[in-house]
Short mmCIF file of C-alpha atoms and ligand atoms in Angstrom, two decimals:
data_model
loop_
_atom_site.label_atom_id
_atom_site.label_comp_id
_atom_site.label_asym_id
_atom_site.label_seq_id
_atom_site.Cartn_x
_atom_site.Cartn_y
_atom_site.Cartn_z
CA MET A 236 -0.01 -0.02 0.04
CA ASN A 237 2.03 2.92 -1.31
CA ASP A 238 -0.60 5.47 -0.05
CA ILE A 239 0.26 4.66 3.49
CA PRO A 240 2.41 7.48 5.16
CA HIS A 241 5.51 6.49 7.15
CA ASP A 242 4.11 8.30 10.21
CA LEU A 243 0.80 6.45 10.33
CA LEU A 244 -0.10 7.31 13.86
CA GLY A 245 0.68 11.05 13.28
CA ALA A 246 -1.37 11.01 10.03
CA ILE A 247 -4.35 9.38 11.86
CA ASP A 248 -4.23 11.95 14.54
CA ARG A 249 -4.07 14.84 12.09
CA LEU A 250 -7.11 13.45 10.11
CA ARG A 251 -9.00 12.78 13.31
CA LYS A 252 -8.73 16.50 14.26
CA GLU A 253 -9.32 17.76 10.68
CA HIS A 254 -12.50 15.85 10.30
CA ASN A 255 -13.65 16.27 13.96
CA ALA A 256 -13.80 12.46 14.04
CA VAL A 257 -14.19 10.04 16.95
CA ILE A 258 -12.64 6.55 16.83
CA LEU A 259 -14.63 3.93 18.65
CA ALA A 260 -13.20 0.44 18.95
CA HIS A 261 -14.42 -2.92 20.24
CA TYR A 262 -12.27 -4.95 22.62
CA TYR A 263 -11.69 -7.54 19.86
CA GLN A 264 -9.81 -5.17 17.57
CA ASP A 265 -6.10 -5.55 17.03
CA ASP A 266 -3.98 -4.00 19.83
CA ASP A 267 -2.68 -1.15 17.59
CA ILE A 268 -6.26 -0.17 16.74
CA GLN A 269 -7.35 -0.18 20.46
CA ASP A 270 -4.30 2.03 21.18
CA VAL A 271 -5.38 4.82 18.72
CA ALA A 272 -9.07 4.71 19.69
CA ASP A 273 -10.74 7.50 21.62
CA PHE A 274 -13.02 5.08 23.30
CA ILE A 275 -12.93 1.23 23.71
CA GLY A 276 -15.91 -0.76 24.92
CA ASP A 277 -18.34 -3.54 24.69
CA SER A 278 -21.38 -3.36 22.42
CA LEU A 279 -23.58 -1.53 24.79
CA GLN A 280 -20.95 0.96 25.83
CA LEU A 281 -20.10 1.56 22.10
CA ALA A 282 -23.71 2.12 21.25
CA LYS A 283 -23.98 4.66 24.18
CA ALA A 284 -20.70 6.42 23.01
CA ALA A 285 -22.22 6.65 19.52
CA GLN A 286 -25.43 8.06 20.95
CA THR A 287 -23.69 10.81 22.93
CA THR A 288 -20.82 11.87 20.69
CA ASN A 289 -20.52 15.45 19.34
CA ALA A 290 -18.12 14.40 16.56
CA ASP A 291 -19.10 14.94 12.86
CA VAL A 292 -17.58 11.55 11.90
CA ILE A 293 -17.76 8.26 13.75
CA LEU A 294 -14.95 5.85 12.65
CA PHE A 295 -16.22 2.55 13.93
CA CYS A 296 -13.55 -0.07 14.53
CA GLY A 297 -15.70 -3.16 14.95
CA VAL A 298 -18.03 -5.19 12.72
CA HIS A 299 -20.77 -4.09 10.49
CA PHE A 300 -23.71 -4.45 12.83
CA MET A 301 -21.99 -2.30 15.39
CA ALA A 302 -21.31 0.53 12.82
CA GLU A 303 -24.87 0.07 11.53
CA THR A 304 -26.12 0.58 15.09
CA ALA A 305 -24.06 3.81 15.30
CA LYS A 306 -25.73 5.00 12.01
CA ILE A 307 -29.22 4.08 13.30
CA LEU A 308 -28.57 6.34 16.30
CA ASN A 309 -26.78 9.04 14.26
CA PRO A 310 -28.49 9.60 10.91
CA GLU A 311 -26.88 13.04 10.41
CA ARG A 312 -23.32 11.88 11.12
CA VAL A 313 -20.88 10.20 8.78
CA VAL A 314 -20.26 6.71 10.04
CA ILE A 315 -17.32 4.80 8.50
CA LEU A 316 -16.10 1.29 8.94
CA PRO A 317 -12.44 0.41 7.88
CA ASP A 318 -13.59 -2.71 6.14
CA LEU A 319 -17.25 -2.92 5.11
CA THR A 320 -17.05 -6.70 4.71
CA ALA A 321 -16.34 -7.16 8.46
CA GLY A 322 -19.48 -9.24 9.24
CA CYS A 323 -20.59 -11.45 12.10
CA SER A 324 -21.61 -15.13 11.98
CA LEU A 325 -24.54 -14.36 14.32
CA ALA A 326 -25.89 -11.59 12.09
CA ASP A 327 -25.40 -13.67 9.00
CA ALA A 328 -27.31 -16.59 10.56
CA CYS A 329 -30.49 -14.63 10.84
CA PRO A 330 -31.97 -13.16 7.70
CA ALA A 331 -35.02 -10.97 8.44
CA PRO A 332 -37.43 -12.85 6.12
CA MET A 333 -36.68 -16.14 8.04
CA LEU A 334 -37.15 -14.47 11.43
CA GLN A 335 -40.42 -13.06 10.06
CA ARG A 336 -41.55 -16.62 9.37
CA MET A 337 -40.78 -17.64 12.96
CA LYS A 338 -42.71 -14.63 14.24
CA ASP A 339 -45.69 -15.69 11.99
CA LYS A 340 -45.57 -19.17 13.66
CA HIS A 341 -45.73 -17.53 17.15
CA PRO A 342 -48.13 -14.58 16.70
CA GLY A 343 -48.06 -12.37 19.79
CA ALA A 344 -44.54 -13.41 20.91
CA LYS A 345 -42.17 -10.63 21.81
CA VAL A 346 -38.94 -10.63 19.78
CA VAL A 347 -35.83 -9.92 21.81
CA SER A 348 -32.84 -9.59 19.41
CA TYR A 349 -29.25 -9.59 20.39
CA ILE A 350 -27.57 -6.50 18.98
CA ASN A 351 -25.49 -8.81 16.79
CA CYS A 352 -28.08 -8.66 13.95
CA SER A 353 -28.83 -6.60 10.85
CA ALA A 354 -30.88 -3.41 10.82
CA ALA A 355 -33.55 -5.35 8.98
CA VAL A 356 -33.78 -7.84 11.95
CA LYS A 357 -33.79 -5.01 14.39
CA ALA A 358 -36.67 -3.42 12.50
CA ILE A 359 -38.95 -6.47 13.19
CA SER A 360 -37.82 -6.89 16.81
CA ASP A 361 -39.61 -5.57 19.82
CA VAL A 362 -36.50 -4.88 21.84
CA ILE A 363 -32.72 -5.22 21.38
CA CYS A 364 -30.25 -6.53 23.98
CA THR A 365 -26.45 -6.91 24.37
CA SER A 366 -24.58 -9.37 26.51
CA SER A 367 -24.47 -6.73 29.25
CA ASN A 368 -28.16 -6.29 29.64
CA ALA A 369 -29.82 -9.43 28.11
CA GLU A 370 -31.13 -10.64 31.46
CA ARG A 371 -32.56 -7.26 32.38
CA VAL A 372 -34.23 -6.95 28.93
CA VAL A 373 -35.79 -10.44 29.21
CA ARG A 374 -36.99 -9.72 32.73
CA SER A 375 -38.72 -6.55 31.57
CA ILE A 376 -41.06 -8.59 29.36
CA PRO A 377 -44.35 -9.53 31.13
CA ALA A 378 -44.40 -13.19 32.25
CA SER A 379 -47.57 -13.80 30.26
CA ASP A 380 -45.77 -13.07 26.90
CA GLU A 381 -44.07 -15.68 24.83
CA ILE A 382 -40.53 -14.70 23.80
CA ILE A 383 -38.56 -15.30 20.64
CA PHE A 384 -34.87 -14.75 21.26
CA ALA A 385 -32.58 -14.23 18.20
CA PRO A 386 -30.04 -14.89 16.83
CA ASP A 387 -27.69 -16.39 19.48
CA LYS A 388 -28.90 -19.68 20.89
CA ASN A 389 -26.09 -19.89 23.43
CA LEU A 390 -26.75 -16.42 24.94
CA GLY A 391 -30.48 -17.21 24.70
CA ALA A 392 -30.11 -20.54 26.60
CA TYR A 393 -27.95 -18.86 29.22
CA VAL A 394 -30.44 -16.05 29.83
CA SER A 395 -33.35 -18.57 29.85
CA LYS A 396 -31.49 -20.44 32.61
CA GLN A 397 -30.77 -17.26 34.59
CA THR A 398 -34.33 -15.88 34.34
CA GLY A 399 -36.29 -19.15 34.36
CA ARG A 400 -38.11 -17.90 31.16
CA ALA A 401 -38.71 -20.43 28.37
CA MET A 402 -37.92 -18.86 24.95
CA HIS A 403 -37.99 -19.87 21.38
CA LEU A 404 -34.33 -19.68 20.39
CA TRP A 405 -33.11 -18.80 16.97
CA PRO A 406 -30.40 -21.35 16.13
CA GLY A 407 -27.44 -18.97 15.54
CA THR A 408 -23.93 -19.26 16.98
CA CYS A 409 -20.71 -17.27 17.10
CA ILE A 410 -18.01 -18.96 15.16
CA VAL A 411 -15.41 -17.95 17.77
CA HIS A 412 -17.30 -18.82 20.94
CA GLU A 413 -18.62 -22.13 19.58
CA THR A 414 -15.16 -23.50 18.96
CA PHE A 415 -13.57 -23.46 22.49
CA SER A 416 -12.16 -26.79 23.55
CA GLU A 417 -13.40 -28.42 26.73
CA ARG A 418 -10.54 -30.87 26.68
CA LYS A 419 -8.02 -28.01 26.64
CA LEU A 420 -9.99 -26.18 29.39
CA ILE A 421 -9.73 -29.27 31.63
CA GLU A 422 -5.96 -29.59 30.91
CA LEU A 423 -5.44 -25.90 31.75
CA GLN A 424 -7.42 -26.11 34.92
CA SER A 425 -5.43 -29.09 36.14
CA LYS A 426 -2.13 -27.23 35.31
CA HIS A 427 -3.43 -24.05 37.07
CA PRO A 428 -5.73 -25.16 39.91
CA ARG A 429 -6.09 -21.68 41.32
CA ALA A 430 -7.10 -20.17 37.98
CA HIS A 431 -10.52 -18.59 37.52
CA VAL A 432 -12.33 -19.53 34.32
CA ILE A 433 -14.12 -16.48 32.86
CA ALA A 434 -16.46 -16.84 29.85
CA HIS A 435 -18.49 -14.78 27.44
CA PRO A 436 -22.20 -15.98 27.37
CA GLU A 437 -21.91 -16.62 23.66
CA CYS A 438 -19.92 -19.80 24.64
CA GLU A 439 -21.66 -23.17 24.64
CA ALA A 440 -23.29 -24.40 27.86
CA HIS A 441 -20.67 -27.16 28.41
CA ILE A 442 -17.95 -24.39 28.53
CA LEU A 443 -20.00 -22.05 30.69
CA ALA A 444 -20.42 -24.84 33.18
CA TYR A 445 -16.73 -24.47 34.13
CA ALA A 446 -16.83 -20.69 34.54
CA HIS A 447 -16.29 -18.81 37.87
CA PHE A 448 -17.72 -15.75 36.12
CA ILE A 449 -19.79 -15.20 32.96
CA GLY A 450 -20.25 -11.72 31.41
CA SER A 451 -19.88 -9.31 28.56
CA THR A 452 -16.37 -8.25 27.40
CA SER A 453 -16.38 -5.17 29.73
CA ALA A 454 -17.66 -7.31 32.67
CA LEU A 455 -14.91 -9.87 32.14
CA LEU A 456 -12.33 -7.07 32.06
CA GLU A 457 -13.73 -5.67 35.31
CA TYR A 458 -13.72 -9.11 36.91
CA VAL A 459 -10.00 -9.59 36.07
CA ARG A 460 -9.25 -6.11 37.44
CA LYS A 461 -10.92 -6.59 40.80
CA THR A 462 -10.56 -10.37 41.50
CA ASP A 463 -7.69 -11.58 43.66
CA ALA A 464 -6.66 -14.63 41.65
CA PRO A 465 -3.23 -15.31 40.16
CA THR A 466 -4.46 -16.72 36.84
CA PHE A 467 -7.47 -16.37 34.57
CA ILE A 468 -8.41 -18.74 31.77
CA VAL A 469 -10.21 -16.42 29.30
CA ALA A 470 -12.98 -18.02 27.11
CA THR A 471 -13.66 -15.13 24.70
CA GLU A 472 -12.00 -13.53 21.74
CA SER A 473 -8.36 -12.99 22.65
CA GLY A 474 -8.35 -9.28 21.66
CA ILE A 475 -9.70 -8.54 25.11
CA LEU A 476 -6.34 -9.61 26.68
CA HIS A 477 -4.81 -6.34 25.49
CA GLN A 478 -6.90 -4.29 28.01
CA MET A 479 -6.73 -7.05 30.62
CA LYS A 480 -2.95 -6.88 30.64
CA LYS A 481 -3.18 -3.11 31.17
CA VAL A 482 -5.55 -3.35 34.11
CA ALA A 483 -3.89 -6.35 35.70
CA PRO A 484 -0.25 -6.43 34.67
CA THR A 485 0.77 -8.88 37.42
CA LYS A 486 -1.89 -11.51 36.69
CA GLU A 487 -1.46 -14.49 34.40
CA LEU A 488 -4.01 -14.42 31.59
CA ILE A 489 -4.44 -17.57 29.41
CA PRO A 490 -6.62 -17.32 26.40
CA LEU A 491 -8.61 -20.58 25.90
CA PRO A 492 -7.71 -22.08 22.60
CA GLY A 493 -10.15 -23.57 20.09
CA MET A 494 -10.45 -27.21 19.21
CA ASP A 495 -8.38 -27.01 16.13
CA GLU A 496 -4.63 -26.83 17.06
CA ASN A 497 -3.74 -25.23 13.78
CA CYS A 498 -5.90 -22.18 13.82
CA ALA A 499 -6.14 -19.01 15.88
CA CYS A 500 -9.83 -19.83 16.31
CA ASN A 501 -10.16 -17.57 19.33
CA GLU A 502 -9.59 -14.52 17.03
CA CYS A 503 -12.72 -13.32 15.29
CA PRO A 504 -11.84 -13.27 11.46
CA HIS A 505 -14.45 -10.45 10.88
CA MET A 506 -13.13 -8.21 13.69
CA ARG A 507 -9.59 -8.75 12.49
CA LYS A 508 -10.34 -7.49 8.98
CA ASN A 509 -9.85 -4.01 10.21
CA THR A 510 -6.18 -2.89 10.16
CA LEU A 511 -4.49 0.35 11.11
CA GLU A 512 -3.83 0.96 7.33
CA LYS A 513 -7.54 0.58 6.51
CA LEU A 514 -8.39 2.84 9.44
CA TYR A 515 -6.06 5.53 8.03
CA LEU A 516 -7.56 5.24 4.54
CA ALA A 517 -11.18 5.28 5.87
CA LEU A 518 -10.39 8.43 7.79
CA ARG A 519 -8.61 10.09 4.85
CA ASP A 520 -11.39 9.28 2.30
CA LEU A 521 -14.30 9.21 4.72
CA GLN A 522 -15.20 5.92 3.02
CA PRO A 523 -16.53 3.21 3.20
CA ARG A 524 -19.70 4.75 4.73
CA ILE A 525 -22.71 3.09 6.34
CA GLU A 526 -25.78 4.16 4.35
CA MET A 527 -29.27 3.18 5.22
CA ASP A 528 -32.79 3.60 3.99
CA GLU A 529 -34.47 6.20 6.35
CA GLY A 530 -37.61 4.13 6.78
CA LEU A 531 -35.60 1.05 7.79
CA ARG A 532 -33.46 3.22 10.16
CA GLN A 533 -36.55 4.57 11.89
CA ARG A 534 -38.04 1.07 12.34
CA ALA A 535 -34.68 -0.26 13.66
CA LEU A 536 -34.38 2.70 16.04
CA VAL A 537 -37.55 1.81 18.04
CA PRO A 538 -36.42 -1.41 19.67
CA LEU A 539 -32.91 0.13 20.22
CA GLN A 540 -34.49 2.97 22.05
CA ARG A 541 -36.44 0.56 24.14
CA MET A 542 -33.25 -1.12 25.18
CA MET A 543 -31.59 2.24 25.96
CA ALA A 544 -34.61 3.35 28.04
CA LEU A 545 -34.13 0.26 30.25
CA GLY A 546 -30.86 1.80 31.48
P1 13P B 613 -19.79 -7.69 23.93
O1 13P B 613 -21.04 -6.79 23.86
O2 13P B 613 -19.76 -8.42 25.29
O3 13P B 613 -18.64 -6.82 23.79
O4 13P B 613 -19.88 -8.76 22.79
C1 13P B 613 -19.76 -8.42 21.45
C2 13P B 613 -19.48 -9.57 20.65
O5 13P B 613 -19.56 -9.55 19.45
C3 13P B 613 -19.07 -10.77 21.30
O6 13P B 613 -18.70 -11.72 20.36
FE1 SF4 B 614 -19.75 -12.03 15.67
FE2 SF4 B 614 -18.48 -13.80 17.11
FE3 SF4 B 614 -17.12 -12.09 15.77
FE4 SF4 B 614 -18.45 -11.31 17.96
S1 SF4 B 614 -16.81 -12.73 17.90
S2 SF4 B 614 -18.40 -10.24 15.93
S3 SF4 B 614 -20.34 -12.64 17.76
S4 SF4 B 614 -18.48 -13.62 14.89
#
């Protein structure tokens, strides 16, 4: 890439000021992207940051549904994503027309959709949730209502267990969180008997069963910061370790590997499509942009606002 300046960080900084841009990054981004971001957070924190920013341009370093959420909340702002093809296996697993068919089979059911879904799915949902607030969102629905939970069946099953609510689960999974190896987890636990196992609720139930703590990326980070244990076995995307090392430099952090020895399966291939070079080009050209039909945006906004109103 000849267009990339030698002083990449300096150039990003100049462009950020020139365009009055804010750089928002998810914890699963490469370390160098996290280090240039103005704000790093989980899905809920990033949506809130996008809602409250005064910037003219939002450079979203995450995956498509996250940048799309920022656009739904900010129709008047330019929202750019370094790589427009950075998708999500959960969002891809749930096309809106198929979810509509499930709704048709359960008329009257309330649809709770995990934020990892397209704007079209949001538009036919009653309320959105993230891994930080899924329990609270489900508890807010009257006990007499049937619930369809889409698109993550693992998060749905976990929330169903926590709340005691039976739900119709959409059969989607995260390609990262479904690949963690139980055998390696057992091996690691026997090597590090004092280790705490911490897991994201997108993991399968047989992995969650070993966890001392289950939570969103920001909750996992906070648990590592405040918990007095020498070692943590981390069952989520390994990008989070960058911030964990910063908040707990003396603690041993072991990313749980996937089942395949030959792949970095605990790295999300979608999240990792963004690079510092693409970030620079996006900021220079204000492209690629998230664009959306206004009617769709307004329909998708309603369930997002319901989630925000729950606090
Ligand atoms: P968090 O909201 O916990 O950051 O999760 C986002 C995500 O995509 C997890 O795979
Ligand atoms: Fe989607 Fe999984 Fe990647 Fe998160 S880690 S963006 S859920 S594919």
